GROMACS .gro file of C-alpha atoms in nm:
model
  262
    1UNK     CA    1   1.422   2.102  -1.084
    2UNK     CA    2   1.800   1.918  -1.222
    3UNK     CA    3   1.891   1.690  -1.470
    4UNK     CA    4   1.796   1.395  -1.212
    5UNK     CA    5   1.523   1.499  -1.108
    6UNK     CA    6   1.376   1.585  -1.420
    7UNK     CA    7   1.537   1.213  -1.535
    8UNK     CA    8   1.365   1.052  -1.262
    9UNK     CA    9   0.987   1.245  -1.233
   10UNK     CA   10   0.985   1.093  -1.635
   11UNK     CA   11   1.063   0.765  -1.527
   12UNK     CA   12   0.778   0.780  -1.281
   13UNK     CA   13   0.525   1.001  -1.490
   14UNK     CA   14   0.620   0.687  -1.772
   15UNK     CA   15   0.496   0.403  -1.531
   16UNK     CA   16   0.238   0.567  -1.446
   17UNK     CA   17   0.075   0.673  -1.673
   18UNK     CA   18   0.169   0.322  -1.914
   19UNK     CA   19   0.116   0.067  -1.604
   20UNK     CA   20  -0.242   0.130  -1.461
   21UNK     CA   21  -0.232  -0.214  -1.361
   22UNK     CA   22  -0.408  -0.144  -0.965
   23UNK     CA   23  -0.203  -0.474  -0.838
   24UNK     CA   24   0.098  -0.302  -0.879
   25UNK     CA   25   0.064  -0.077  -0.558
   26UNK     CA   26   0.467  -0.075  -0.456
   27UNK     CA   27   0.791  -0.044  -0.561
   28UNK     CA   28   0.987  -0.094  -0.318
   29UNK     CA   29   1.254  -0.336  -0.251
   30UNK     CA   30   1.109  -0.552   0.043
   31UNK     CA   31   1.236  -0.682   0.392
   32UNK     CA   32   1.273  -0.957   0.524
   33UNK     CA   33   1.343  -1.095   0.883
   34UNK     CA   34   1.626  -1.236   0.909
   35UNK     CA   35   1.562  -1.432   1.270
   36UNK     CA   36   1.288  -1.705   1.225
   37UNK     CA   37   1.201  -1.655   1.574
   38UNK     CA   38   1.060  -1.333   1.543
   39UNK     CA   39   0.642  -1.255   1.468
   40UNK     CA   40   0.480  -1.289   1.134
   41UNK     CA   41   0.294  -0.978   1.080
   42UNK     CA   42  -0.048  -1.066   0.952
   43UNK     CA   43  -0.197  -0.993   0.699
   44UNK     CA   44  -0.548  -0.989   0.495
   45UNK     CA   45  -0.526  -1.189   0.183
   46UNK     CA   46  -0.576  -0.862  -0.062
   47UNK     CA   47  -0.199  -0.824   0.069
   48UNK     CA   48  -0.036  -1.130   0.130
   49UNK     CA   49   0.076  -1.094  -0.296
   50UNK     CA   50   0.280  -0.754  -0.093
   51UNK     CA   51   0.429  -0.910   0.157
   52UNK     CA   52   0.781  -0.821   0.159
   53UNK     CA   53   0.728  -0.445  -0.018
   54UNK     CA   54   0.513  -0.432   0.309
   55UNK     CA   55   0.743  -0.569   0.526
   56UNK     CA   56   0.947  -0.299   0.441
   57UNK     CA   57   0.734  -0.055   0.543
   58UNK     CA   58   0.683  -0.235   0.887
   59UNK     CA   59   0.970  -0.264   0.957
   60UNK     CA   60   1.086   0.068   0.938
   61UNK     CA   61   0.780   0.217   1.095
   62UNK     CA   62   0.880  -0.012   1.426
   63UNK     CA   63   0.711   0.041   1.717
   64UNK     CA   64   0.607   0.360   1.669
   65UNK     CA   65   0.246   0.426   1.740
   66UNK     CA   66   0.118   0.607   1.473
   67UNK     CA   67  -0.287   0.554   1.617
   68UNK     CA   68  -0.475   0.917   1.592
   69UNK     CA   69  -0.152   1.090   1.401
   70UNK     CA   70  -0.115   1.272   1.085
   71UNK     CA   71   0.108   1.114   0.898
   72UNK     CA   72   0.312   1.185   0.593
   73UNK     CA   73   0.446   0.955   0.290
   74UNK     CA   74   0.707   1.160   0.073
   75UNK     CA   75   0.738   1.015  -0.260
   76UNK     CA   76   0.438   0.795  -0.216
   77UNK     CA   77   0.539   0.623  -0.569
   78UNK     CA   78   0.187   0.407  -0.615
   79UNK     CA   79   0.009   0.445  -0.318
   80UNK     CA   80   0.073   0.102  -0.114
   81UNK     CA   81   0.211   0.206   0.130
   82UNK     CA   82   0.054   0.476   0.207
   83UNK     CA   83  -0.285   0.285   0.216
   84UNK     CA   84  -0.103   0.033   0.429
   85UNK     CA   85  -0.029   0.230   0.661
   86UNK     CA   86  -0.398   0.427   0.680
   87UNK     CA   87  -0.581   0.061   0.702
   88UNK     CA   88  -0.310  -0.135   0.929
   89UNK     CA   89  -0.182   0.186   1.198
   90UNK     CA   90  -0.476   0.333   1.246
   91UNK     CA   91  -0.326   0.718   1.206
   92UNK     CA   92  -0.616   0.988   1.217
   93UNK     CA   93  -0.462   1.124   0.847
   94UNK     CA   94  -0.231   0.891   0.607
   95UNK     CA   95  -0.164   1.152   0.311
   96UNK     CA   96   0.042   1.089   0.039
   97UNK     CA   97   0.313   1.338  -0.155
   98UNK     CA   98   0.494   1.220  -0.493
   99UNK     CA   99   0.664   1.420  -0.810
  100UNK     CA  100   0.451   1.197  -1.066
  101UNK     CA  101   0.091   1.375  -1.152
  102UNK     CA  102   0.046   1.068  -1.322
  103UNK     CA  103   0.094   0.801  -1.011
  104UNK     CA  104  -0.090   1.036  -0.789
  105UNK     CA  105  -0.397   1.005  -1.030
  106UNK     CA  106  -0.324   0.625  -0.981
  107UNK     CA  107  -0.319   0.637  -0.649
  108UNK     CA  108  -0.624   0.894  -0.625
  109UNK     CA  109  -0.770   0.642  -0.884
  110UNK     CA  110  -0.713   0.296  -0.685
  111UNK     CA  111  -0.594   0.371  -0.281
  112UNK     CA  112  -0.894   0.430  -0.088
  113UNK     CA  113  -0.929   0.453   0.273
  114UNK     CA  114  -1.033   0.674   0.611
  115UNK     CA  115  -0.823   0.966   0.630
  116UNK     CA  116  -0.598   0.882   0.322
  117UNK     CA  117  -0.540   1.134   0.087
  118UNK     CA  118  -0.229   1.209  -0.242
  119UNK     CA  119  -0.173   1.533  -0.295
  120UNK     CA  120   0.071   1.581  -0.587
  121UNK     CA  121   0.442   1.746  -0.450
  122UNK     CA  122   0.792   1.835  -0.451
  123UNK     CA  123   1.026   1.691  -0.182
  124UNK     CA  124   1.210   1.960  -0.155
  125UNK     CA  125   0.904   2.239  -0.104
  126UNK     CA  126   0.630   1.995   0.052
  127UNK     CA  127   0.294   2.210   0.018
  128UNK     CA  128   0.220   2.201   0.373
  129UNK     CA  129   0.223   2.431   0.614
  130UNK     CA  130   0.546   2.406   0.943
  131UNK     CA  131   0.419   2.153   1.193
  132UNK     CA  132   0.122   1.993   1.031
  133UNK     CA  133   0.265   1.613   1.084
  134UNK     CA  134   0.323   1.386   1.411
  135UNK     CA  135   0.514   1.160   1.203
  136UNK     CA  136   0.708   1.177   0.866
  137UNK     CA  137   0.820   0.842   0.607
  138UNK     CA  138   1.001   0.793   0.279
  139UNK     CA  139   1.083   0.491   0.181
  140UNK     CA  140   1.352   0.426  -0.084
  141UNK     CA  141   1.267   0.728  -0.272
  142UNK     CA  142   1.517   1.035  -0.186
  143UNK     CA  143   1.802   0.879  -0.394
  144UNK     CA  144   1.596   1.040  -0.650
  145UNK     CA  145   1.629   1.444  -0.487
  146UNK     CA  146   1.881   1.713  -0.604
  147UNK     CA  147   1.925   1.793  -0.234
  148UNK     CA  148   1.832   1.530   0.090
  149UNK     CA  149   1.999   1.839   0.311
  150UNK     CA  150   1.721   2.075   0.141
  151UNK     CA  151   1.448   1.780   0.194
  152UNK     CA  152   1.595   1.711   0.602
  153UNK     CA  153   1.537   2.051   0.621
  154UNK     CA  154   1.159   2.024   0.485
  155UNK     CA  155   1.052   1.718   0.695
  156UNK     CA  156   1.216   1.942   1.024
  157UNK     CA  157   1.002   2.200   0.894
  158UNK     CA  158   0.613   2.006   0.837
  159UNK     CA  159   0.719   1.805   1.155
  160UNK     CA  160   0.522   1.869   1.529
  161UNK     CA  161   0.786   1.879   1.776
  162UNK     CA  162   0.859   1.517   1.879
  163UNK     CA  163   0.748   1.395   1.556
  164UNK     CA  164   0.926   1.129   1.378
  165UNK     CA  165   1.098   1.083   1.029
  166UNK     CA  166   1.063   0.734   0.915
  167UNK     CA  167   1.337   0.629   0.656
  168UNK     CA  168   1.504   0.410   0.443
  169UNK     CA  169   1.679   0.451   0.165
  170UNK     CA  170   1.992   0.237  -0.110
  171UNK     CA  171   2.314   0.456  -0.167
  172UNK     CA  172   2.703   0.289  -0.324
  173UNK     CA  173   2.865   0.268  -0.051
  174UNK     CA  174   3.053   0.599  -0.051
  175UNK     CA  175   2.702   0.787  -0.100
  176UNK     CA  176   2.611   0.565   0.116
  177UNK     CA  177   2.914   0.711   0.407
  178UNK     CA  178   2.810   1.075   0.308
  179UNK     CA  179   2.421   0.987   0.312
  180UNK     CA  180   2.474   0.921   0.700
  181UNK     CA  181   2.679   1.186   0.756
  182UNK     CA  182   2.429   1.389   0.589
  183UNK     CA  183   2.172   1.262   0.878
  184UNK     CA  184   2.301   1.276   1.157
  185UNK     CA  185   2.343   1.652   1.083
  186UNK     CA  186   2.044   1.779   0.985
  187UNK     CA  187   1.835   1.961   1.160
  188UNK     CA  188   1.678   1.600   1.334
  189UNK     CA  189   1.853   1.402   1.557
  190UNK     CA  190   1.889   1.042   1.458
  191UNK     CA  191   1.806   0.790   1.704
  192UNK     CA  192   1.890   0.509   1.544
  193UNK     CA  193   2.058   0.383   1.247
  194UNK     CA  194   2.057  -0.004   1.013
  195UNK     CA  195   2.218  -0.110   0.749
  196UNK     CA  196   1.938  -0.341   0.635
  197UNK     CA  197   2.067  -0.486   0.327
  198UNK     CA  198   2.113  -0.854   0.375
  199UNK     CA  199   1.770  -0.824   0.489
  200UNK     CA  200   1.704  -0.611   0.173
  201UNK     CA  201   1.880  -0.839  -0.045
  202UNK     CA  202   1.695  -1.168   0.141
  203UNK     CA  203   1.340  -1.021   0.008
  204UNK     CA  204   1.459  -0.927  -0.338
  205UNK     CA  205   1.535  -1.387  -0.413
  206UNK     CA  206   1.249  -1.475  -0.190
  207UNK     CA  207   1.034  -1.198  -0.451
  208UNK     CA  208   1.202  -1.291  -0.777
  209UNK     CA  209   0.965  -1.485  -0.895
  210UNK     CA  210   0.711  -1.260  -0.904
  211UNK     CA  211   0.837  -0.948  -0.940
  212UNK     CA  212   0.955  -1.173  -1.279
  213UNK     CA  213   0.612  -1.236  -1.326
  214UNK     CA  214   0.450  -0.865  -1.323
  215UNK     CA  215   0.753  -0.799  -1.545
  216UNK     CA  216   0.610  -1.077  -1.808
  217UNK     CA  217   0.259  -0.981  -1.816
  218UNK     CA  218   0.313  -0.577  -1.781
  219UNK     CA  219   0.619  -0.479  -1.927
  220UNK     CA  220   0.582  -0.444  -2.318
  221UNK     CA  221   0.953  -0.742  -2.362
  222UNK     CA  222   1.162  -0.423  -2.537
  223UNK     CA  223   1.158  -0.270  -2.209
  224UNK     CA  224   1.261  -0.566  -2.030
  225UNK     CA  225   1.671  -0.589  -2.009
  226UNK     CA  226   1.690  -0.219  -1.855
  227UNK     CA  227   1.378  -0.237  -1.619
  228UNK     CA  228   1.561  -0.587  -1.491
  229UNK     CA  229   1.843  -0.329  -1.285
  230UNK     CA  230   1.523  -0.131  -1.203
  231UNK     CA  231   1.306  -0.412  -1.048
  232UNK     CA  232   1.676  -0.560  -0.911
  233UNK     CA  233   1.602  -0.921  -0.989
  234UNK     CA  234   1.838  -1.150  -0.973
  235UNK     CA  235   2.180  -1.129  -1.183
  236UNK     CA  236   2.070  -0.762  -1.239
  237UNK     CA  237   2.414  -0.578  -1.175
  238UNK     CA  238   2.169  -0.399  -0.874
  239UNK     CA  239   2.133  -0.679  -0.717
  240UNK     CA  240   2.493  -0.853  -0.788
  241UNK     CA  241   2.571  -0.506  -0.631
  242UNK     CA  242   2.405  -0.563  -0.302
  243UNK     CA  243   2.548  -0.886  -0.295
  244UNK     CA  244   2.958  -0.787  -0.312
  245UNK     CA  245   2.840  -0.514  -0.010
  246UNK     CA  246   2.862  -0.300  -0.332
  247UNK     CA  247   2.512  -0.091  -0.222
  248UNK     CA  248   2.388  -0.028   0.123
  249UNK     CA  249   2.080  -0.051   0.252
  250UNK     CA  250   1.969   0.173   0.572
  251UNK     CA  251   1.672   0.253   0.760
  252UNK     CA  252   1.645   0.497   1.058
  253UNK     CA  253   1.423   0.707   1.289
  254UNK     CA  254   1.492   1.087   1.362
  255UNK     CA  255   1.288   1.269   1.516
  256UNK     CA  256   1.252   1.723   1.596
  257UNK     CA  257   1.375   1.762   1.966
  258UNK     CA  258   1.330   2.085   1.942
  259UNK     CA  259   1.242   2.433   1.756
  260UNK     CA  260   1.603   2.576   1.690
  261UNK     CA  261   1.664   2.756   1.385
  262UNK     CA  262   1.814   2.558   1.084
   0.00000   0.00000   0.00000
């Protein structure tokens, strides 16, 4: 485990062990449709507060039919995304895996749905047999990995032929060009890739008051300043970099088209 992975794991272990509120189910930046003609995603009242974060998952999955499928979410965090997929997309099973033991303990305590389970494990050494899943979901997690190439090789291994990697993440402009090249030269075939930076920026701004209120309610004030960058509230350097085009956010769908050797 390299220094970057240790640092990210320490942060998520801290958040998982110190902020145990079940209401905090998501840590992604969200997605807001920009076309007013786009049909609004129907959500139950309990899910409505997390609309922006849920819409990112809905966008990433898109038209992929998960009904009756075995789905793996790598980097499941606090479990909200896995729970959404299990309850709204009618898969046979959803398995959430995350490096953080505290995070997995929280998921097992609070996230319950038919076919939903959680496993502690490493994205670079997934604890599953070959050809185990029909789709792998990876939302705003790969920037924590020391090797995206190794992660993609593991996804290729655990996917069944014809299976999908449903992916979204952010990078700085130069690092994003490297990520896009890595995705295109991976053992998976890129069938769709989109720059969704404007959608993510809009979601952050729409959701800003709620994010600040949650920070005020759940996070001790001395930790607010560094957490503002992590949460990307308006006025933070993270939000400013998105608006300036220095940070980019992409979504992609990749498919395991063959069983060719890596």
